[in-house]
Structure formats: C-alpha cells, structure tokens
PDB file of C-alpha atoms in Angstrom:
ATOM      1  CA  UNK A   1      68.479  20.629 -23.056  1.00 51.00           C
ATOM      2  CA  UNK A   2      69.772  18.328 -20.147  1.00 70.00           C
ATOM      3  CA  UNK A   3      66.700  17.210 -17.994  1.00 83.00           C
ATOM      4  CA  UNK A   4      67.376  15.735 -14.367  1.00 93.00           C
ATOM      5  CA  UNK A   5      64.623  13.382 -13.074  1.00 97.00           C
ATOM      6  CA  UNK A   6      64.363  12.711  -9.201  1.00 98.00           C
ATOM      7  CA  UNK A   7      62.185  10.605  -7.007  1.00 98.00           C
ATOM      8  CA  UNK A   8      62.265  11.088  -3.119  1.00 98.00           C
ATOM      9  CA  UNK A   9      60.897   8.249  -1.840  1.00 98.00           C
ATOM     10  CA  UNK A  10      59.536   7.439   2.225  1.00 98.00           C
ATOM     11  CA  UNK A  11      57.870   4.362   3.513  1.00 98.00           C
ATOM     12  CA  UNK A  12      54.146   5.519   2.049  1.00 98.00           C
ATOM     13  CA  UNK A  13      54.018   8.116   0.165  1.00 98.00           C
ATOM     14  CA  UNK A  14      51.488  10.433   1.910  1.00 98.00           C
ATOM     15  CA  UNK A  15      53.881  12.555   4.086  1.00 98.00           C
ATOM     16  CA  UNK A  16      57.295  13.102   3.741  1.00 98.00           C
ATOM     17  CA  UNK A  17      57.790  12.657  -0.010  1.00 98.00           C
ATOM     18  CA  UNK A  18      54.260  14.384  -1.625  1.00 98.00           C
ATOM     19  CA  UNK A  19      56.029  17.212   1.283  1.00 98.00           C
ATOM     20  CA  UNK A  20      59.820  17.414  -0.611  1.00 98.00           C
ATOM     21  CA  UNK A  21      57.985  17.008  -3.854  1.00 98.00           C
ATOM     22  CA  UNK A  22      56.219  19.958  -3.508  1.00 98.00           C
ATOM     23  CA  UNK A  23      58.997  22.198  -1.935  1.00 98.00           C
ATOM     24  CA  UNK A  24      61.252  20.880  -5.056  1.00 98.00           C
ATOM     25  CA  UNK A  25      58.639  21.174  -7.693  1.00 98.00           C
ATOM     26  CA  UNK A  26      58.037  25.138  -5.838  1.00 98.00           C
ATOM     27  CA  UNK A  27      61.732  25.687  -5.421  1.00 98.00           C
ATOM     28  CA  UNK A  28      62.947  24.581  -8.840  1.00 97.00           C
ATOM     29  CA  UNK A  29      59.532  26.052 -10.559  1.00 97.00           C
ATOM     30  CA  UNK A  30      61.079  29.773  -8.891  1.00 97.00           C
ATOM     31  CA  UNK A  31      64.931  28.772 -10.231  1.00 96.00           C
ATOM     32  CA  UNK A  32      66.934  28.855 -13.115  1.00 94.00           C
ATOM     33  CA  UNK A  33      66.424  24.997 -13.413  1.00 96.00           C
ATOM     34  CA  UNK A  34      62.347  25.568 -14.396  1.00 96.00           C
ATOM     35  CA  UNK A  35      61.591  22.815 -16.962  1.00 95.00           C
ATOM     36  CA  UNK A  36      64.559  21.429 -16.311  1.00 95.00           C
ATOM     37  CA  UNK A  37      64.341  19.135 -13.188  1.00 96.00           C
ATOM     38  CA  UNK A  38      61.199  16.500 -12.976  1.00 97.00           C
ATOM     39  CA  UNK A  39      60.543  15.292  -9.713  1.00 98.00           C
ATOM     40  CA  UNK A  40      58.126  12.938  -8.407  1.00 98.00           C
ATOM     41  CA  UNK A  41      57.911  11.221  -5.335  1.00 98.00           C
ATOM     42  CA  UNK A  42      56.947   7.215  -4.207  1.00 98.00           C
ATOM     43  CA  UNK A  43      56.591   4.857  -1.004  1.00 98.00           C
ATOM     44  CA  UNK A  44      58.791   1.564  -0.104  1.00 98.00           C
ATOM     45  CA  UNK A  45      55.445   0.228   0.497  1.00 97.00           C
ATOM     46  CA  UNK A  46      52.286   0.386  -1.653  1.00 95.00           C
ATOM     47  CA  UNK A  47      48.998   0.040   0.986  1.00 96.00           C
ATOM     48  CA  UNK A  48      48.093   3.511   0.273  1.00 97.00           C
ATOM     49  CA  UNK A  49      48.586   3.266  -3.355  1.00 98.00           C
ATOM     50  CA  UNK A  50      45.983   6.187  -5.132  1.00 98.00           C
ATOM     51  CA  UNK A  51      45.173   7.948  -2.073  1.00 98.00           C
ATOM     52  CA  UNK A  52      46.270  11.541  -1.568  1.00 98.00           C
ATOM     53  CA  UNK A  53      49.066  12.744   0.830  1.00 98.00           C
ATOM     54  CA  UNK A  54      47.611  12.916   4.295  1.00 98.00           C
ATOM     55  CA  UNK A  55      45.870  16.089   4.697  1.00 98.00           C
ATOM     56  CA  UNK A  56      48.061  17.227   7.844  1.00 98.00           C
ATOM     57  CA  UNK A  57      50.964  17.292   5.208  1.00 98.00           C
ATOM     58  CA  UNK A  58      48.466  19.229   2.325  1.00 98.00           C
ATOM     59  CA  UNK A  59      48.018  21.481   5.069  1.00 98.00           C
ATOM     60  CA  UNK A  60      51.380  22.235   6.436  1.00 98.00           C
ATOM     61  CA  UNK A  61      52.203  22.479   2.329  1.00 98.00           C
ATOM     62  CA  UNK A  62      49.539  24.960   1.840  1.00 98.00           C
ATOM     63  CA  UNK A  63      50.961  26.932   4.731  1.00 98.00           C
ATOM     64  CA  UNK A  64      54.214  27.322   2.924  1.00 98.00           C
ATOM     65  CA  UNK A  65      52.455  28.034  -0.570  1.00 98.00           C
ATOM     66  CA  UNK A  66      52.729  25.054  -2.143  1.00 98.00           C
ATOM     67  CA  UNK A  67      49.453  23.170  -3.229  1.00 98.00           C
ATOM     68  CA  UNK A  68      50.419  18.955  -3.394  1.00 98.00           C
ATOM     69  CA  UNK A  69      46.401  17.864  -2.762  1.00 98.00           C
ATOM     70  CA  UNK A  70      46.891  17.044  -6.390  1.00 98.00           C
ATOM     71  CA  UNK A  71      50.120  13.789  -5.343  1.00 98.00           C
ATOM     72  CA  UNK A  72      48.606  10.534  -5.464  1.00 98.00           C
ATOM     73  CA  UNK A  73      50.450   7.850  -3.669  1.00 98.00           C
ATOM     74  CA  UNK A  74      52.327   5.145  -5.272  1.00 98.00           C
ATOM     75  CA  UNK A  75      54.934   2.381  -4.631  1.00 98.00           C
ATOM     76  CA  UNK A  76      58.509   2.136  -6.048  1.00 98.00           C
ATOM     77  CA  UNK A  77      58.429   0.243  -9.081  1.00 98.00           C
ATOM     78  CA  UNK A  78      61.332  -1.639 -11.412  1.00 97.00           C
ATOM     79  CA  UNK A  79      61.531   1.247 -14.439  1.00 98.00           C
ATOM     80  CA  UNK A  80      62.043   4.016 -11.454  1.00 98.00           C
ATOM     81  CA  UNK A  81      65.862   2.663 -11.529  1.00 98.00           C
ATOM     82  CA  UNK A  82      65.891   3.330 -15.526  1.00 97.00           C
ATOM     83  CA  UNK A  83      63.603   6.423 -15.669  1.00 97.00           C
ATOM     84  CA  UNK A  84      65.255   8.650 -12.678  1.00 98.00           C
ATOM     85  CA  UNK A  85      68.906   9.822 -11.939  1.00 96.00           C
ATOM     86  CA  UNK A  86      68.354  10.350  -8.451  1.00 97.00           C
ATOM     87  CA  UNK A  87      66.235   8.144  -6.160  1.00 98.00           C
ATOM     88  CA  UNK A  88      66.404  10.268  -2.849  1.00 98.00           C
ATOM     89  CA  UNK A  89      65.163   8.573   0.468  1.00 98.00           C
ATOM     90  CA  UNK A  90      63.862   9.854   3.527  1.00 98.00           C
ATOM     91  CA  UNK A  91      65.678   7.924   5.779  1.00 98.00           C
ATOM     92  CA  UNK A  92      68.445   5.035   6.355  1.00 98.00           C
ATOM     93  CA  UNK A  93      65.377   2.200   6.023  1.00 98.00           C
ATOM     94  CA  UNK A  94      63.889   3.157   3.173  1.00 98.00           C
ATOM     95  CA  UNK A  95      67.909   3.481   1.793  1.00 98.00           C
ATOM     96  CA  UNK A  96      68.253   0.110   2.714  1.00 98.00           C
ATOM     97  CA  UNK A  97      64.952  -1.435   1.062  1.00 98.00           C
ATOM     98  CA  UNK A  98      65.331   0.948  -1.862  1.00 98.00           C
ATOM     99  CA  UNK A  99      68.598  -0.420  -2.648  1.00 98.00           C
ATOM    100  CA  UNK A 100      67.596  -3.306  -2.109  1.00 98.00           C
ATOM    101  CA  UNK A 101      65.572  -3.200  -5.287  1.00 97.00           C
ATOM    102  CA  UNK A 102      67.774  -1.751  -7.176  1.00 98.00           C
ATOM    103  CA  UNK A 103      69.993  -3.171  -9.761  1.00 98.00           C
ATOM    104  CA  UNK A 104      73.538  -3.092  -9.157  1.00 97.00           C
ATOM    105  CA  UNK A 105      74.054  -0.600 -11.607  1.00 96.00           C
ATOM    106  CA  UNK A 106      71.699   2.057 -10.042  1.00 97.00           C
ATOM    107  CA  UNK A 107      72.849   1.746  -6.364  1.00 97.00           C
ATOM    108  CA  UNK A 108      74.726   4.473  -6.726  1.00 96.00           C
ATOM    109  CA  UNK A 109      72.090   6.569  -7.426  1.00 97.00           C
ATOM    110  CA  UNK A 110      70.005   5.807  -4.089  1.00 98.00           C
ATOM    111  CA  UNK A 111      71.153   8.510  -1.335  1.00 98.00           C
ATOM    112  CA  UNK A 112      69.554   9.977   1.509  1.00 98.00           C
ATOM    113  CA  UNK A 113      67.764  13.279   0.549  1.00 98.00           C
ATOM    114  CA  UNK A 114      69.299  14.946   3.049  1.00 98.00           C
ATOM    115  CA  UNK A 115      72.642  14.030   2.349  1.00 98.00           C
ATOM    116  CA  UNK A 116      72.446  14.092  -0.884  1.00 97.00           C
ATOM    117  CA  UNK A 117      71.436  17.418  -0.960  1.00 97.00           C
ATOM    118  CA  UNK A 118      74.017  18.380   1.713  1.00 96.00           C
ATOM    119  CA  UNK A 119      71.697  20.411   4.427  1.00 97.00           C
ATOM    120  CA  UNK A 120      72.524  17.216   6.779  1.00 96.00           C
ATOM    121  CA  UNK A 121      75.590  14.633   6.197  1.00 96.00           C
ATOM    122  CA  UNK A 122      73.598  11.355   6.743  1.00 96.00           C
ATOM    123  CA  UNK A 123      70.566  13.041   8.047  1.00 97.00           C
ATOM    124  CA  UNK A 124      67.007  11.651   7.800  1.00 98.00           C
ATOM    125  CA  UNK A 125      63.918  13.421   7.621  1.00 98.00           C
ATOM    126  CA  UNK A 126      61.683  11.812  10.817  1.00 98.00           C
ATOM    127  CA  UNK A 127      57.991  10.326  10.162  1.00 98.00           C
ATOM    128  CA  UNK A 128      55.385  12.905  11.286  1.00 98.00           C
ATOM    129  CA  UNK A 129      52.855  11.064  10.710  1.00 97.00           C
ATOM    130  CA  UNK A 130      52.130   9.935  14.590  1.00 97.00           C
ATOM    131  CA  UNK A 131      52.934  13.485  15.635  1.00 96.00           C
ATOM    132  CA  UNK A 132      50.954  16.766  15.513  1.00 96.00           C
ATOM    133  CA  UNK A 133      51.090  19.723  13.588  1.00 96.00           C
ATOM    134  CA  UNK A 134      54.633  20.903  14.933  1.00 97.00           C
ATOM    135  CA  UNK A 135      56.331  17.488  13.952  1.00 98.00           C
ATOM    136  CA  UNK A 136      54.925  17.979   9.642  1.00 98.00           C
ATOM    137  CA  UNK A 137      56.198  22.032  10.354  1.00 98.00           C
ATOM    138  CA  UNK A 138      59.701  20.203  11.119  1.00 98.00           C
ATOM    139  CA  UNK A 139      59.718  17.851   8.114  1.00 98.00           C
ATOM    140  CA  UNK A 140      58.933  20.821   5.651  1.00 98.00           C
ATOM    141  CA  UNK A 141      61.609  22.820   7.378  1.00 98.00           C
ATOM    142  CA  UNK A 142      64.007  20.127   6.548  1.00 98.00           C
ATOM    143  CA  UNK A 143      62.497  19.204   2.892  1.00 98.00           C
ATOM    144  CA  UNK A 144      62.691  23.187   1.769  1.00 98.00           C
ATOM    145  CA  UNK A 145      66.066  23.558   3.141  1.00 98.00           C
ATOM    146  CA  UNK A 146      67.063  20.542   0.776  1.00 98.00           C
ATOM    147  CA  UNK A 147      65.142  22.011  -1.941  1.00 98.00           C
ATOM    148  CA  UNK A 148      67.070  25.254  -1.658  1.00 98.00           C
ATOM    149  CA  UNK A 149      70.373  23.226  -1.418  1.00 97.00           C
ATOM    150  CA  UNK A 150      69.219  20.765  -4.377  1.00 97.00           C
ATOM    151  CA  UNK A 151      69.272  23.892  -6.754  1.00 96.00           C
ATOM    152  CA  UNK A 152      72.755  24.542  -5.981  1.00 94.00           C
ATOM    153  CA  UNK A 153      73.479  20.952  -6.283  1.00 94.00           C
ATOM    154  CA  UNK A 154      72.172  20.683  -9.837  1.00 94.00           C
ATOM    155  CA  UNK A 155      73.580  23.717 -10.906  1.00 90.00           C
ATOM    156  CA  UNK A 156      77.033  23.354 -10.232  1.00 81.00           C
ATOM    157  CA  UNK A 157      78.005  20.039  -9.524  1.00 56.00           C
ATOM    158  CA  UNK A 158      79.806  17.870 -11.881  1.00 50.00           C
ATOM    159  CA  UNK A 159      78.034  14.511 -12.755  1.00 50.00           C
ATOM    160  CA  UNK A 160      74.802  16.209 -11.582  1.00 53.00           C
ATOM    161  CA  UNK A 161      73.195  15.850 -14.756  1.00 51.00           C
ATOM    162  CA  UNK A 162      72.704  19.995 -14.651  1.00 52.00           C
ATOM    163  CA  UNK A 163      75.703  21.951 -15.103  1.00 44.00           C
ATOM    164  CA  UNK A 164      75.066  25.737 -15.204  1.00 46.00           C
ATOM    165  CA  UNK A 165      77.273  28.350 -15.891  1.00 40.00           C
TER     166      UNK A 165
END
C-alpha cells in the first residue's frame, strides 16, 4: 500500500498549520484514504518550537470536532524534503522561504495549500493570529475546504502518490 506524506507548513506553527492538520488528519481519518495519507504540519520559523497551537486555534478546532491540543510546534527541518511528498504552505512567504530550503530536486514539491489543493488558484490562507475569533473561523473555513478538495486530489490525480479507482 501507497502512503502519501504531507506537511503544511506557516510561519510558526501554532495557527494555521496545527488548524489544516487537524481538518486533514479529520477529513482523511472519515475517507477512503484512512491509513493512507500522513500529515503533519511545521513553521518557517522555530521560536515557538514545543509549545502547543495557540489555544484560539484549539478552540475554533474543537468547534469543528477536531481535537489538535495534542500538535506541538516545530520548525522545518532538512529530512522534511526527503521524508514528505508534499510540503504545502500557507502563503506566498512561507513558499518563498520554504523553497528556499529546499533542494533543487524537491522544489517542485513546495505549493501553496490552497492551490495545491485547488479550492483557491494561488490563494493563501491569512494569519489570524492578530485577529479575533471570526478571523481563526475564516482560516478553518478555508483549511476544511482544502481538506475536502485534498481527498479528491489524492484519489484521482495522476502523480499524486494515491491513485484510487
């Protein structure tokens, strides 16, 4: 059995990726794909390296049924490139400095989430964490739609590293 691995990566760690980890984790868990996709999630930047996601995103998952208390934060590291298929970013700068780490050969494997996904052609998912609880609503909005869009994604696209009848 084929198994897809995919990061989603944001500037921390602690908002926007714990959030599409745990909608992708919840979607996939519910799909065809269970046990088939691993996702994890990490930040361009490592100061809050450890700590859990910030508790206005644990709440807004908890809301929506998914429990990501549990996410610990952690910075993009050299073996991500060799150990996932998909790095997926939040938005164009952490595309930029993501790809800037990688090696040449893995570029091509560094997209925007969004995009990638297909919910919004070189959309990025904003940072909520300066906003209030309507601004970490938005974000999930946006991360679950991807989720929902990923499964088709790995299901039927060629080259997706999940092809499914």
């Amino acid at each position: 059995m084929s198994i897809s691995r995919i990061l989603v990566v944001c500037l921390g760690n602690i908002c926007r990726s714990p959030m599409a980890e745990g909608a992708l984790r919840a979607r996939i868990a519910g799909s065809h794909l269970a046990g088939r996709v691993e996702v994890d999630s990490a930040g361009t930047g490592g100061w809050h390296a450890g700590e859990p996601p910030d508790r206005r995103a644990i709440a807004c998952a908890r809301r929506h049924g998914v429990d990501i208390g549990g996410l610990r934060a952690r910075q993009v590291r050299a073996r991500d490139f060799e150990d996932f298929d998909w790095l997926l970013c939040a938005d164009a700068d952490n595309l930029r400095d993501v790809r800037r780490l990688a090696p040449p050969a893995a570029r091509e494997r560094v997209a925007l989430l969004l995009d990638w996904a297909g919910t919004v052609p070189g959309g990025e998912v904003p940072d909520p964490y300066d906003g209030g609880d309507d601004h970490f609503e938005e974000v999930w909005e946006m991360v679950d739609a991807a989720a929902l869009a990923a499964i088709e994604r790995l299901s039927s696209r060629a080259g997706s590293g999940i092809i499914v009848p």
